[in-house]
CSV table of C-alpha atoms in Angstrom, one decimal:
chain,number,residue,atom,x,y,z
A,1,MET,CA,41.0,21.5,15.0
A,2,LYS,CA,41.2,17.8,14.3
A,3,LYS,CA,37.6,17.3,15.5
A,4,GLN,CA,36.4,20.1,13.1
A,5,CYS,CA,38.3,18.4,10.2
A,6,ARG,CA,36.7,15.0,11.0
A,7,LEU,CA,33.3,16.6,11.3
A,8,LYS,CA,33.8,18.4,8.0
A,9,LEU,CA,34.9,15.2,6.3
A,10,LEU,CA,32.0,13.3,7.7
A,11,ILE,CA,29.5,15.9,6.5
A,12,LEU,CA,31.1,15.9,3.0
A,13,SER,CA,31.0,12.1,2.9
A,14,VAL,CA,27.3,12.0,3.8
A,15,TYR,CA,26.6,14.8,1.3
A,16,HIS,CA,28.4,12.8,-1.5
A,17,ILE,CA,26.6,9.6,-0.6
A,18,VAL,CA,23.2,11.3,-0.6
A,19,TYR,CA,23.9,13.2,-3.7
A,20,GLU,CA,25.1,10.1,-5.6
A,21,PHE,CA,22.0,8.2,-4.4
A,22,LEU,CA,19.5,10.8,-5.4
A,23,ASP,CA,21.3,11.3,-8.8
A,24,ASP,CA,21.2,7.6,-9.4
A,25,ILE,CA,17.5,7.2,-8.7
A,26,ALA,CA,16.7,10.3,-10.7
A,27,ALA,CA,18.6,8.9,-13.7
A,28,ARG,CA,16.6,5.7,-13.4
A,29,HIS,CA,13.4,7.7,-13.3
A,30,PHE,CA,12.2,6.5,-9.9
A,31,PHE,CA,9.8,9.4,-9.4
A,32,LEU,CA,8.3,9.1,-12.8
A,33,ILE,CA,7.8,5.4,-12.4
A,34,SER,CA,6.2,6.1,-8.9
A,35,ALA,CA,3.8,8.5,-10.6
A,36,GLY,CA,2.8,5.7,-13.0
A,37,ILE,CA,2.3,3.3,-10.2
A,38,ALA,CA,0.1,5.8,-8.4
A,39,PHE,CA,-2.0,6.5,-11.5
A,40,ASN,CA,-2.5,2.7,-12.0
A,41,ALA,CA,-3.5,2.4,-8.4
A,42,LEU,CA,-6.2,5.0,-8.8
A,43,LEU,CA,-7.5,3.2,-11.9
A,44,CYS,CA,-7.3,-0.3,-10.3
A,45,VAL,CA,-8.6,0.2,-6.8
A,46,PHE,CA,-12.2,-0.2,-7.9
A,47,PRO,CA,-11.7,-3.4,-10.0
A,48,LEU,CA,-9.6,-4.9,-7.1
A,49,LEU,CA,-12.2,-4.2,-4.5
A,50,LEU,CA,-15.1,-5.3,-6.8
A,51,VAL,CA,-13.5,-8.6,-7.3
A,52,ALA,CA,-12.8,-9.0,-3.6
A,53,LEU,CA,-16.4,-8.0,-2.8
A,54,PHE,CA,-17.8,-10.4,-5.4
A,55,ILE,CA,-15.8,-13.3,-3.9
A,56,VAL,CA,-16.8,-12.4,-0.3
A,57,GLY,CA,-20.4,-12.0,-1.5
A,58,LYS,CA,-20.4,-15.7,-2.4
A,59,LEU,CA,-19.4,-16.6,1.1
A,60,ILE,CA,-21.2,-14.1,3.3
A,61,ASN,CA,-23.6,-11.1,3.0
A,62,PRO,CA,-21.6,-8.2,1.5
A,63,SER,CA,-23.3,-5.7,3.8
A,64,THR,CA,-21.5,-7.4,6.8
A,65,PHE,CA,-18.2,-7.1,5.0
A,66,LEU,CA,-18.4,-3.4,4.0
A,67,PRO,CA,-17.8,-1.9,7.5
A,68,SER,CA,-14.6,-4.0,7.8
A,69,LEU,CA,-13.6,-2.9,4.3
A,70,ASN,CA,-14.0,0.7,5.5
A,71,ILE,CA,-11.7,0.1,8.4
A,72,PHE,CA,-9.2,-1.6,6.2
A,73,LEU,CA,-9.1,1.3,3.7
A,74,SER,CA,-8.8,3.8,6.6
A,75,THR,CA,-5.7,1.9,7.8
A,76,PHE,CA,-4.0,2.6,4.5
A,77,LEU,CA,-5.1,6.2,4.1
A,78,PRO,CA,-4.0,9.3,6.0
A,79,ALA,CA,-5.4,9.3,9.5
A,80,GLY,CA,-8.1,11.8,10.5
A,81,HIS,CA,-11.4,13.0,9.0
A,82,SER,CA,-10.0,13.3,5.5
A,83,GLY,CA,-8.9,9.7,5.3
A,84,SER,CA,-12.1,8.4,6.9
A,85,ASN,CA,-14.3,10.4,4.6
A,86,ILE,CA,-12.4,9.1,1.5
A,87,ALA,CA,-12.7,5.5,2.7
A,88,THR,CA,-16.4,5.9,3.3
A,89,LEU,CA,-16.8,7.5,-0.2
A,90,VAL,CA,-14.9,4.6,-1.8
A,91,VAL,CA,-16.9,2.0,0.0
A,92,GLN,CA,-20.2,3.7,-1.0
A,93,GLU,CA,-19.1,3.7,-4.6
A,94,ILE,CA,-18.0,0.1,-4.5
A,95,GLU,CA,-21.3,-0.9,-2.9
A,96,SER,CA,-23.3,0.9,-5.6
A,97,LEU,CA,-21.2,-0.5,-8.4
A,98,PHE,CA,-21.5,-4.0,-6.9
A,99,MET,CA,-25.2,-3.8,-6.6
A,100,ILE,CA,-25.6,-2.6,-10.2
A,101,SER,CA,-23.2,-5.1,-11.7
A,102,ASN,CA,-23.8,-8.1,-9.5
A,103,ASN,CA,-25.9,-9.9,-12.2
A,104,ALA,CA,-22.8,-9.9,-14.5
A,105,GLY,CA,-21.3,-12.4,-12.0
A,106,TRP,CA,-18.5,-14.6,-13.2
A,107,ILE,CA,-18.6,-13.0,-16.7
A,108,GLY,CA,-17.2,-9.7,-15.4
A,109,ILE,CA,-14.5,-11.2,-13.2
A,110,PRO,CA,-11.9,-11.9,-15.9
A,111,ALA,CA,-12.2,-8.4,-17.2
A,112,LEU,CA,-11.9,-6.9,-13.7
A,113,LEU,CA,-8.9,-9.2,-13.0
A,114,TRP,CA,-7.2,-8.1,-16.2
A,115,THR,CA,-7.7,-4.4,-15.3
A,116,ALA,CA,-6.6,-4.9,-11.7
A,117,SER,CA,-3.5,-6.7,-12.8
A,118,ALA,CA,-2.2,-3.5,-14.2
A,119,LEU,CA,-1.4,-2.3,-10.7
A,120,LEU,CA,0.9,-5.2,-9.9
A,121,SER,CA,2.4,-4.9,-13.5
A,122,SER,CA,3.4,-1.3,-12.7
A,123,PHE,CA,4.9,-2.4,-9.4
A,124,ARG,CA,6.8,-5.2,-11.2
A,125,SER,CA,8.2,-2.6,-13.6
A,126,GLY,CA,9.3,-0.6,-10.6
A,127,MET,CA,11.0,-3.6,-9.0
A,128,GLN,CA,12.8,-4.2,-12.3
A,129,THR,CA,14.2,-0.7,-12.0
A,130,VAL,CA,15.6,-1.5,-8.6
A,131,PHE,CA,16.8,-5.1,-9.0
A,132,GLY,CA,17.3,-5.4,-12.7
A,133,ILE,CA,15.5,-7.4,-15.4
A,134,GLY,CA,15.2,-11.2,-15.0
A,135,LEU,CA,15.0,-13.8,-17.7
A,136,ASP,CA,13.3,-12.9,-21.0
A,137,GLN,CA,9.7,-14.1,-21.0
A,138,SER,CA,6.8,-13.8,-23.4
A,139,PHE,CA,4.0,-11.3,-22.8
A,140,ILE,CA,1.5,-14.1,-22.2
A,141,HIS,CA,3.7,-15.7,-19.6
A,142,VAL,CA,4.3,-12.4,-17.8
A,143,LYS,CA,0.6,-11.5,-17.9
A,144,ILE,CA,-0.4,-14.9,-16.5
A,145,GLN,CA,2.1,-14.3,-13.6
A,146,ASP,CA,0.6,-10.9,-13.0
A,147,LEU,CA,-2.9,-12.4,-12.9
A,148,ILE,CA,-1.9,-15.0,-10.4
A,149,ARG,CA,-0.2,-12.4,-8.3
A,150,THR,CA,-3.3,-10.3,-8.5
A,151,ILE,CA,-5.5,-13.1,-7.3
A,152,LEU,CA,-3.1,-13.8,-4.4
A,153,PHE,CA,-3.1,-10.0,-3.6
A,154,ILE,CA,-6.9,-10.0,-3.6
A,155,MET,CA,-6.9,-13.0,-1.2
A,156,LEU,CA,-4.5,-11.1,1.1
A,157,VAL,CA,-6.7,-8.0,1.0
A,158,ILE,CA,-9.7,-10.2,1.9
A,159,ALA,CA,-7.8,-11.9,4.7
A,160,SER,CA,-6.5,-8.6,6.1
A,161,THR,CA,-10.0,-7.2,6.0
A,162,PHE,CA,-11.4,-10.2,7.9
A,163,LEU,CA,-8.8,-9.6,10.6
A,164,HIS,CA,-10.7,-6.6,11.8
A,165,PRO,CA,-14.0,-8.3,12.7
A,166,PHE,CA,-12.0,-11.2,14.1
A,167,SER,CA,-10.1,-8.8,16.3
A,168,TYR,CA,-13.4,-7.3,17.6
A,169,ALA,CA,-14.8,-10.8,18.3
A,170,LEU,CA,-11.5,-11.8,20.1
A,171,GLU,CA,-11.6,-8.7,22.2
A,172,GLY,CA,-15.2,-9.3,23.1
A,173,PHE,CA,-14.4,-12.8,24.1
A,174,LEU,CA,-11.4,-11.7,26.2
A,175,PHE,CA,-13.1,-8.6,27.5
A,176,PRO,CA,-13.5,-10.0,31.1
A,177,TYR,CA,-9.8,-10.7,31.3
A,178,ILE,CA,-8.5,-7.4,29.7
A,179,PRO,CA,-7.7,-4.6,32.2
A,180,ASP,CA,-10.3,-1.8,32.2
A,181,SER,CA,-8.1,0.9,30.8
A,182,LEU,CA,-8.0,3.1,27.7
A,183,LEU,CA,-4.6,1.7,27.0
A,184,PHE,CA,-6.0,-1.8,26.4
A,185,SER,CA,-9.3,-0.6,24.8
A,186,GLY,CA,-9.4,-1.8,21.2
A,187,ILE,CA,-5.9,-3.2,21.5
A,188,PHE,CA,-6.5,-6.2,19.1
A,189,VAL,CA,-8.0,-3.9,16.5
A,190,LYS,CA,-5.1,-1.5,16.8
A,191,LEU,CA,-2.6,-4.4,16.5
A,192,THR,CA,-4.4,-5.6,13.4
A,193,ALA,CA,-4.3,-2.2,11.8
A,194,PHE,CA,-0.6,-2.0,12.8
A,195,ILE,CA,0.5,-5.3,11.1
A,196,SER,CA,-1.6,-5.0,7.9
A,197,PRO,CA,0.7,-2.6,6.0
A,198,PRO,CA,3.9,-4.6,6.5
A,199,LEU,CA,2.1,-7.8,5.3
A,200,LEU,CA,1.3,-6.1,2.0
A,201,PHE,CA,4.8,-4.7,1.7
A,202,LEU,CA,6.2,-8.2,2.4
A,203,PHE,CA,3.9,-9.6,-0.4
A,204,ILE,CA,5.3,-7.0,-2.8
A,205,TYR,CA,9.0,-7.7,-2.0
A,206,ILE,CA,8.5,-11.5,-2.1
A,207,THR,CA,6.5,-11.8,-5.3
A,208,LEU,CA,7.3,-8.9,-7.6
A,209,PRO,CA,11.1,-8.6,-8.0
A,210,PRO,CA,12.1,-10.2,-11.3
A,211,ILE,CA,15.0,-11.9,-9.5
A,212,LYS,CA,14.5,-13.8,-6.3
A,213,GLN,CA,15.9,-11.8,-3.4
A,214,SER,CA,17.6,-12.9,-0.2
A,215,LYS,CA,15.7,-13.0,3.0
A,216,ALA,CA,17.8,-10.2,4.4
A,217,ILE,CA,16.8,-7.8,1.5
A,218,ILE,CA,13.1,-8.8,1.8
A,219,ARG,CA,13.2,-8.3,5.5
A,220,ASN,CA,15.1,-5.0,5.4
A,221,SER,CA,12.9,-3.7,2.5
A,222,THR,CA,9.8,-4.4,4.5
A,223,LEU,CA,11.0,-2.9,7.7
A,224,ILE,CA,12.3,0.3,6.0
A,225,ALA,CA,9.2,0.7,4.0
A,226,TRP,CA,7.0,0.2,7.0
A,227,PHE,CA,8.9,2.8,9.0
A,228,LEU,CA,9.0,5.4,6.3
A,229,TRP,CA,5.4,4.8,5.4
A,230,GLU,CA,4.2,5.2,8.9
A,231,LEU,CA,6.3,8.4,9.3
A,232,ALA,CA,5.0,9.8,6.0
A,233,ARG,CA,1.5,8.9,7.0
A,234,LEU,CA,1.9,10.8,10.3
A,235,ILE,CA,3.3,13.9,8.6
A,236,PHE,CA,0.8,13.8,5.7
A,237,SER,CA,-2.1,13.3,8.1
A,238,TRP,CA,-1.0,16.3,10.1
A,239,TYR,CA,-0.7,18.4,7.0
A,240,ILE,CA,-4.1,17.7,5.5
A,241,ASN,CA,-5.9,17.9,8.9
A,242,TYR,CA,-4.3,21.0,10.2
A,243,THR,CA,-3.7,23.1,7.1
A,244,THR,CA,-6.2,24.3,4.5
A,245,SER,CA,-3.9,24.5,1.5
A,246,LEU,CA,-5.4,21.5,-0.3
A,247,GLY,CA,-8.9,22.7,0.2
A,248,ILE,CA,-8.2,26.1,-1.1
A,249,PHE,CA,-6.4,25.0,-4.2
A,250,TYR,CA,-8.5,21.9,-5.1
A,251,GLY,CA,-11.9,22.6,-3.5
A,252,THR,CA,-14.2,19.6,-3.9
A,253,TYR,CA,-11.5,17.8,-5.9
A,254,ALA,CA,-9.4,17.4,-2.7
A,255,ALA,CA,-11.2,14.0,-2.1
A,256,LEU,CA,-9.4,12.8,-5.3
A,257,VAL,CA,-6.2,14.7,-4.9
A,258,ILE,CA,-5.4,13.5,-1.3
A,259,PRO,CA,-5.4,9.7,-2.2
A,260,ALA,CA,-3.6,10.4,-5.4
A,261,ILE,CA,-0.7,12.2,-3.6
A,262,TRP,CA,-0.7,9.6,-0.9
A,263,LEU,CA,-0.5,6.7,-3.4
A,264,TYR,CA,2.4,8.5,-5.0
A,265,TYR,CA,4.2,8.8,-1.7
A,266,THR,CA,3.5,5.1,-1.1
A,267,ALA,CA,5.0,4.1,-4.4
A,268,VAL,CA,8.1,6.3,-3.9
A,269,ILE,CA,8.6,4.7,-0.4
A,270,THR,CA,8.2,1.2,-1.8
A,271,LEU,CA,10.8,1.7,-4.5
A,272,LEU,CA,13.2,3.7,-2.3
A,273,SER,CA,13.1,1.1,0.5
A,274,ALA,CA,13.9,-1.7,-1.9
A,275,GLU,CA,16.8,0.4,-3.3
A,276,ILE,CA,18.2,1.2,0.2
A,277,ALA,CA,17.9,-2.5,1.3
A,278,LYS,CA,19.7,-3.6,-1.9
A,279,ARG,CA,22.6,-1.1,-1.4
A,280,THR,CA,23.0,-1.9,2.3
A,281,ALA,CA,22.9,-5.7,1.9
A,282,VAL,CA,26.0,-7.5,3.0
């Protein structure tokens, strides 16, 4: 009898904690803010990648960079044919836009940076919802900070993208010493794809909160977001690859709907992970 009472009290306690948590984040419009972040991400992905491609194009031949960009995008999209097809489509559009607008050169970079900075601005607004608003700053000061963060973010994207060909080269160099097994085949490429998402989450939690957070909150936010994101990616990949619901409802527009839904999930996970880490911080 006592065990049943304890179990009942435990269930009620968990229920009240979850209910209060969901009620609190709903009152602060977490899901609406996440939708805004996802919308800005859809608008800003092309400017971000165009700037990255322009910078890389000044260093190496862009055609050698595009396959790595394809792999990089596939890492952050749902696994399977749908994610790969979307990544290929995005890279093709980026390549065509880059070839058309390459003559604009440095003239177009400020405009692209300004547009791309809207993505980090929306993430910053989301972090304000979680951690509170910092010191009052002018619009110009805040926008300059967003532009600097955008440049750093682009550099991180470029560095993460270059990790893939570096992994291939490293594996080729160490091939004679790697055991001849499917378990070790492509191990460095898999490791690179594995660590890329937490690096970007870490960047978000370090640079975007309006108030500097403790190392524990940053670490816990990154780990929670990484775990939830990989779990959501696994479930969402299974859903879009083994069900036909999206194709039936959206038809050819599924190529746009899938990344939109996935970006929304990513935004929700990013904010929820920060909120959970903040609440559980000692």
